[in-house]
Coordinates of C-alpha atoms and ligand atoms in Angstrom, one line a residue:
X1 CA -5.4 -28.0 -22.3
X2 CA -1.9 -28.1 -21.9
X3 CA 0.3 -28.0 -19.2
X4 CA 3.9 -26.8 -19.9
X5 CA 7.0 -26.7 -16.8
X6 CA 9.8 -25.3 -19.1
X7 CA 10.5 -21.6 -20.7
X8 CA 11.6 -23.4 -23.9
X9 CA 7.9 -25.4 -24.3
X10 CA 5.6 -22.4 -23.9
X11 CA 7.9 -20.0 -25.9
X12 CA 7.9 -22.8 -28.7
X13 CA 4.0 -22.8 -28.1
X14 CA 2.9 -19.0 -28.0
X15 CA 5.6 -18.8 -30.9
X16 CA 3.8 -21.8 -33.6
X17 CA 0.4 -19.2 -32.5
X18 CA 1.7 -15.9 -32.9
X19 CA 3.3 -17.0 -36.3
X20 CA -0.1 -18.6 -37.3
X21 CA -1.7 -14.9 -37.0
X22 CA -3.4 -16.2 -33.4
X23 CA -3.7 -13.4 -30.8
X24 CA -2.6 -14.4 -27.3
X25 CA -3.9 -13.5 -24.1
X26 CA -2.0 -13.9 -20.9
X27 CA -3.3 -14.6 -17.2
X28 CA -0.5 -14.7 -14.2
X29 CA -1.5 -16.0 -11.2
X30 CA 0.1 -17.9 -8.2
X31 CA -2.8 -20.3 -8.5
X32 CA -5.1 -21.7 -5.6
X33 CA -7.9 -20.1 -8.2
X34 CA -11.2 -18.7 -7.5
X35 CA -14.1 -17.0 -9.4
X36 CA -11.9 -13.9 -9.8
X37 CA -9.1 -15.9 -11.3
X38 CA -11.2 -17.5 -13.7
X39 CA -13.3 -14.2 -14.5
X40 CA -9.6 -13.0 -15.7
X41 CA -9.4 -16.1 -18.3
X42 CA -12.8 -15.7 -19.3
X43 CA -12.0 -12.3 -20.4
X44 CA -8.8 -13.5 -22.1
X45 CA -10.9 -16.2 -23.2
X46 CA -13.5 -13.2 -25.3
X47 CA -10.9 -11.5 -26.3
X48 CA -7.5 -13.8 -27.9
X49 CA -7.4 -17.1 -29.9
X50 CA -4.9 -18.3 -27.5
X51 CA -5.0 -18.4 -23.8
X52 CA -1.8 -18.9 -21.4
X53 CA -2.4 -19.0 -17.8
X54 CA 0.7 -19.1 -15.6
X55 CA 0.4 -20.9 -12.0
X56 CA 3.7 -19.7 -9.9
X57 CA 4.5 -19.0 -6.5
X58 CA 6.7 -16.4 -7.3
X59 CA 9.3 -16.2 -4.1
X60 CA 10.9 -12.8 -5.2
X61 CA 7.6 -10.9 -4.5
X62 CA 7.1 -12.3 -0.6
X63 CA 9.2 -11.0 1.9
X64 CA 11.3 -12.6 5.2
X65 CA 8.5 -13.6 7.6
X66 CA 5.9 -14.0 5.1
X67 CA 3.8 -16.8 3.9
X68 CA 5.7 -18.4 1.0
X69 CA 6.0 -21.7 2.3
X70 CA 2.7 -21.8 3.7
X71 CA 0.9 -19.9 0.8
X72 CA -2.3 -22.0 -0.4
X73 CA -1.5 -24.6 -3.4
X74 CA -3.6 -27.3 -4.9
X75 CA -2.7 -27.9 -8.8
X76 CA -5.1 -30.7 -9.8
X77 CA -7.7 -28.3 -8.7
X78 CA -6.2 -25.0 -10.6
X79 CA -6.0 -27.4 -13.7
X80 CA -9.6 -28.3 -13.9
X81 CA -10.7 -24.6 -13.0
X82 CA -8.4 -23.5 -15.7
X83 CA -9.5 -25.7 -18.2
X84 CA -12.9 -25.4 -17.4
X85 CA -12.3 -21.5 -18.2
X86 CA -11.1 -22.0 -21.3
X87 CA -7.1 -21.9 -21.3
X88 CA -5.2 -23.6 -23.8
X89 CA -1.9 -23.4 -22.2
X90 CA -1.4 -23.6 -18.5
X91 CA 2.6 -22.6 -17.8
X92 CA 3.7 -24.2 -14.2
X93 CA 7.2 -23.9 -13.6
X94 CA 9.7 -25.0 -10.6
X95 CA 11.2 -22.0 -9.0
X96 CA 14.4 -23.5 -10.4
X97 CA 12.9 -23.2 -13.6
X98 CA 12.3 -19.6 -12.9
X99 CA 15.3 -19.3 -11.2
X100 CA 18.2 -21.1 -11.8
X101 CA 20.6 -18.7 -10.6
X102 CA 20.9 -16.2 -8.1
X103 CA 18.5 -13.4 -9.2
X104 CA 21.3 -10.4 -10.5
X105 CA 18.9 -8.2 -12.4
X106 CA 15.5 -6.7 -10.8
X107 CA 12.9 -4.6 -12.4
X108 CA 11.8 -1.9 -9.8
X109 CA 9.3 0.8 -10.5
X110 CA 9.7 4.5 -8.7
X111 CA 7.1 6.7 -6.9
X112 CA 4.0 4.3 -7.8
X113 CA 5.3 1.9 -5.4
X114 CA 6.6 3.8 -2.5
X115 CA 3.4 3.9 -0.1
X116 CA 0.7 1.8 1.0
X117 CA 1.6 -1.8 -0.1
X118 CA 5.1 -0.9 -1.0
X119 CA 5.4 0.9 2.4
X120 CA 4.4 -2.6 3.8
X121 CA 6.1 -4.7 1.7
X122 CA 9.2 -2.8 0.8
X123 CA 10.5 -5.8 -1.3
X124 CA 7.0 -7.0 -2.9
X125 CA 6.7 -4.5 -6.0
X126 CA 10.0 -4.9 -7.2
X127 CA 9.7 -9.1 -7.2
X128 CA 6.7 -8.2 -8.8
X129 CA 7.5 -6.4 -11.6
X130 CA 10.7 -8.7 -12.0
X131 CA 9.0 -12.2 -12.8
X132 CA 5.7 -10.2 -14.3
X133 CA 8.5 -8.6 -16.9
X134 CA 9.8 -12.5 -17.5
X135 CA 6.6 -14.1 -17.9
X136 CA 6.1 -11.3 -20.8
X137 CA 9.3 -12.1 -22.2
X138 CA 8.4 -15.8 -22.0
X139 CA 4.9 -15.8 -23.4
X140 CA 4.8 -13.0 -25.0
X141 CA 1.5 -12.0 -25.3
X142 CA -0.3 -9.1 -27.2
X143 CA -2.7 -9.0 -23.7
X144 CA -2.3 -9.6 -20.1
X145 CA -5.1 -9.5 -17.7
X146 CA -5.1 -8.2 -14.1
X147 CA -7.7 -8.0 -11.3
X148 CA -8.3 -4.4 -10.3
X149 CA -8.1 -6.1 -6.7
X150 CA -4.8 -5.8 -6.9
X151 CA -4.7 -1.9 -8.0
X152 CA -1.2 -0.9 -7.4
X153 CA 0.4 -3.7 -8.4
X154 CA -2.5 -2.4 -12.1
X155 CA -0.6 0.5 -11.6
X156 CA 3.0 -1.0 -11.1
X157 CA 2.9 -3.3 -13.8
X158 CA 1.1 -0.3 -16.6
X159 CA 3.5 1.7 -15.4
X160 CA 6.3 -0.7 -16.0
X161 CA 4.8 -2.1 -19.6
X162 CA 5.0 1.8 -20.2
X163 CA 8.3 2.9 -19.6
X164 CA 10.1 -0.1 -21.2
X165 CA 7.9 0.0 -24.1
X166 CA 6.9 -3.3 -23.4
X167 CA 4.4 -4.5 -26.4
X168 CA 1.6 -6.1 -24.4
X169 CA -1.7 -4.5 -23.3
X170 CA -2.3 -4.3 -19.9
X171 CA -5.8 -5.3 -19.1
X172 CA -7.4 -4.0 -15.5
X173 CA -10.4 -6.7 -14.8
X174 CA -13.1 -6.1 -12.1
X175 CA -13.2 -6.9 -9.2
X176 CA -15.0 -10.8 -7.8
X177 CA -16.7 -10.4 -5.1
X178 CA -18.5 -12.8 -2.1
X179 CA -22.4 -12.1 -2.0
X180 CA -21.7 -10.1 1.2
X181 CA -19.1 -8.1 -0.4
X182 CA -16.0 -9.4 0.1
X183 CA -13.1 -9.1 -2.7
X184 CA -12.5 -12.7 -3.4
X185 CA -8.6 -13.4 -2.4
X186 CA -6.4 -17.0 -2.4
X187 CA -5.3 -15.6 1.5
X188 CA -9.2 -15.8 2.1
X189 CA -9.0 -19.5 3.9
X190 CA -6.9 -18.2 6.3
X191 CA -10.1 -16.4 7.9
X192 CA -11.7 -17.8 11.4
X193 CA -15.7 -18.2 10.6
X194 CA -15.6 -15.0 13.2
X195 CA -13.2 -13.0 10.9
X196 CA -14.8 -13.9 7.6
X197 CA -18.0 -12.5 9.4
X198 CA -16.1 -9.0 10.1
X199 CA -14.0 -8.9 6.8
X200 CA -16.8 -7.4 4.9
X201 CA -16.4 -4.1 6.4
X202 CA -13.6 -3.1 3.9
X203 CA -16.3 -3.5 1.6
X204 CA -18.3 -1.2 3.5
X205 CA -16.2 1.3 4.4
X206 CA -15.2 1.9 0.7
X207 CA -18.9 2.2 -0.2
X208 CA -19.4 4.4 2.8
X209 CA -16.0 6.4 1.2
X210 CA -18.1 6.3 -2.0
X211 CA -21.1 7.3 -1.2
X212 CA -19.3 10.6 0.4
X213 CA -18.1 11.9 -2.5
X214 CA -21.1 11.0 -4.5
X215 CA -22.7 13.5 -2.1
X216 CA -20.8 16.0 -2.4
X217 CA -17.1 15.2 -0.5
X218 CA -13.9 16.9 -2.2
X219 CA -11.7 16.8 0.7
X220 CA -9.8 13.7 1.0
X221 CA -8.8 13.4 4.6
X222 CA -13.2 13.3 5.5
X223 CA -13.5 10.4 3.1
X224 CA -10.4 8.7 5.0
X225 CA -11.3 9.5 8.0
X226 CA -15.1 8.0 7.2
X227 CA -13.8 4.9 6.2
X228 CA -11.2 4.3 9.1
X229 CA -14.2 4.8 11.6
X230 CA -16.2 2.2 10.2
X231 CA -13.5 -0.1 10.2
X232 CA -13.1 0.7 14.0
X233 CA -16.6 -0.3 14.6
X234 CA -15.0 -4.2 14.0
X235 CA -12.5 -5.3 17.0
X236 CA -11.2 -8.2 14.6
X237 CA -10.2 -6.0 12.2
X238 CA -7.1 -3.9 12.3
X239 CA -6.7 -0.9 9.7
X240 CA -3.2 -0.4 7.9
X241 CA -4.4 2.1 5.7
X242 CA -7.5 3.4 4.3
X243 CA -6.6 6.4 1.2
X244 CA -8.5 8.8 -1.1
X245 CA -6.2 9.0 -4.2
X246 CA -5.7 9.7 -8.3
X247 CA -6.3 6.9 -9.6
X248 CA -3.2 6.3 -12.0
X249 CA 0.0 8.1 -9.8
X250 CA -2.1 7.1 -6.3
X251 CA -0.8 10.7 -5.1
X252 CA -2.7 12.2 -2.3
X253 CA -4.5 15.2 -3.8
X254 CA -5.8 18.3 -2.6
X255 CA -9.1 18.1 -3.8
X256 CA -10.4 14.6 -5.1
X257 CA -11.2 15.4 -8.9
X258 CA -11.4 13.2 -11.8
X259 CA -10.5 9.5 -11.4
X260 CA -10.1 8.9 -7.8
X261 CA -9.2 5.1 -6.2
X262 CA -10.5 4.3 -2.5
X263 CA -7.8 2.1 -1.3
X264 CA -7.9 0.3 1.8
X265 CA -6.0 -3.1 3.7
X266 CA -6.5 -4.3 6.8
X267 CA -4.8 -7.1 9.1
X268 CA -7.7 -10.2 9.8
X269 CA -6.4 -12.3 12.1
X270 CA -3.6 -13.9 10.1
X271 CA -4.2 -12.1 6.8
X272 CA -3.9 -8.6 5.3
X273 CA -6.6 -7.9 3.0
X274 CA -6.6 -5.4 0.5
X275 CA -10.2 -3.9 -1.3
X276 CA -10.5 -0.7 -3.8
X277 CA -13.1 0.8 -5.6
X278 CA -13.3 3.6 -8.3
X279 CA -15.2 6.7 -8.3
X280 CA -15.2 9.1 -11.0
X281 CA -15.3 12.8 -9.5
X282 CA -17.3 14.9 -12.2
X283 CA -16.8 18.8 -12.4
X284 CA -19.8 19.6 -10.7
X285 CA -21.1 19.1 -7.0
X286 CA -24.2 17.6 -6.8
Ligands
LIG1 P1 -2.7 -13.9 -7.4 O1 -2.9 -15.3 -7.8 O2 -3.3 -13.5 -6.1 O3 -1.4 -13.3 -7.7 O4 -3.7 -13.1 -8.5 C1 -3.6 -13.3 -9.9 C2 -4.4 -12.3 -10.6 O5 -5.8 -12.5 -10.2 C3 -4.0 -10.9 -10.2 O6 -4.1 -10.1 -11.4 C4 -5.0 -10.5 -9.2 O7 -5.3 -9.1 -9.2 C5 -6.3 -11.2 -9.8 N1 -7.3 -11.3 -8.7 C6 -7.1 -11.8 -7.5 N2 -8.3 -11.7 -6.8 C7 -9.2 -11.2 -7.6 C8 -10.6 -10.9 -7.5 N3 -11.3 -11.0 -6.4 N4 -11.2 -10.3 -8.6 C9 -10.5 -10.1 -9.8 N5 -9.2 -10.4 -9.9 C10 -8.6 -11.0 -8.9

């Protein structure tokens, strides 16, 4: 495995591929990896003869007052996981790398990233679709692979590959899990052992929201409301927002039908954590 720092070594890289007839897959990440990291390259791993993992702390996506500086990092230990998944090409820049001027042009997606995170984070989406539209330009893959974990920003970056007739694939992974049912996430070590113990209610809850409309549920304010009261049930942990939505424009509909997401994010102590699951509303009520 290699590890490249420059634009000009990975593009010479994924170029030699590409012109050798190699697919390549593409995996972004702001490292401090874990099992749904590496289930990502394992997929690009199945699927492309060459796969680039990027490992970058990308500061255009966290806001003032967030956790940039403090943000999780440990490289020697990203490497080994990375090469241990099967990447070929690990790309870890410097921000000055990335960045080497004041940032002048953004990418920023409409509508898809106006509520729930983006209603948060006003500033996150649009840092993310800016260095996720650079690191295409830069590896220039046929394939880049996502963690549903993260739906909207699934949605944000499809959306964006989309509109600028981008020419990569964008691949939505599930999600990796704890045995007790907590989505795996870097901002996890920031957990007390007592708010580990309550984070796996989000889990919960978005069963609990499931299991609703597997019964029968069309209305969407009952499966939110369901899920918001179990939350409630756990003092540590304090609900943002827990939504019933299409899957693909994450509008609020009338009636949940066809693909539906269950979103939901929650403060824990120092972290917010975000969970989703997928239902698929069929025609008929059970
Ligand atoms: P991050 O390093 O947090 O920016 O995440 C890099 C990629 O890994 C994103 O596409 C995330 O959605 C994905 N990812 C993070 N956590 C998980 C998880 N538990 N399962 C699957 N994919 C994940």
């Amino acid at each position: 495995m290699d590890v490249l720092a420059t634009i000009a070594e990975i593009r010479a890289a994924t170029d030699a591929a590409r012109t050798a007839g190699r697919t390549v897959g593409f995996v972004p990440t702001m490292g401090y990896l874990h099992d749904g990291h590496v289930s990502l390259m394992e997929a690009a791993r199945r699927d492309c003869d060459l796969v680039v993992a990027s490992i970058f702390v990308n500061p255009l996506q966290f806001g003032a007052g967030e956790d940039l500086d403090a943000y999780p990092r440990d490289l020697p230990r990203d490497l080994a996981l990375s090469e241990a998944a099967g990447v070929d090409l690990v790309f870890a820049p410097a921000v000055a790398e990335m960045y080497p001027r004041p940032v002048l042009t953004t990418v920023s997606v409409a509508d898809v990233t106006a509520r729930f995170e983006g209603a948060s984070r006003p500033t996150h989406f649009a840092g993310v679709a800016t260095v996720v539209a650079k690191l295409f330009a830069i590896v220039g893959a046929g394939r880049a692979y996502f963690g549903e974990k993260d739906w909207q920003q699934v949605c944000v970056v499809r959306r964006m590959a989309a509109d600028l007739s981008l020419p990569v694939e964008v691949v939505a992974c599930p999600t990796h899990r704890e045995d007790d049912g907590l989505a795996r996430s870097s901002r996890n070590v920031y957990l007390s052992p007592d708010e580990r113990a309550a984070a796996p209610v989000l889990h919960r809850a978005l069963q609990r929201g499931a299991d609703l409309i597997g019964a029968g549920e069309r209305d969407p304010a009952v499966v939110e409301a369901a899920m918001a009261d179990l939350v409630a049930t756990e003092p540590l942990v304090g609900l943002d927002y827990a939504a019933a939505v299409e899957a693909d424009s994450l509008v609020s509909p009338a009636a949940l039908a066809g693909d539906v997401r269950l979103l939901i994010a929650a403060r824990v102590g120092r972290p917010r954590l975000l969970d989703n699951v997928g239902v698929t509303v069929s025609g008929s009520v059970p």
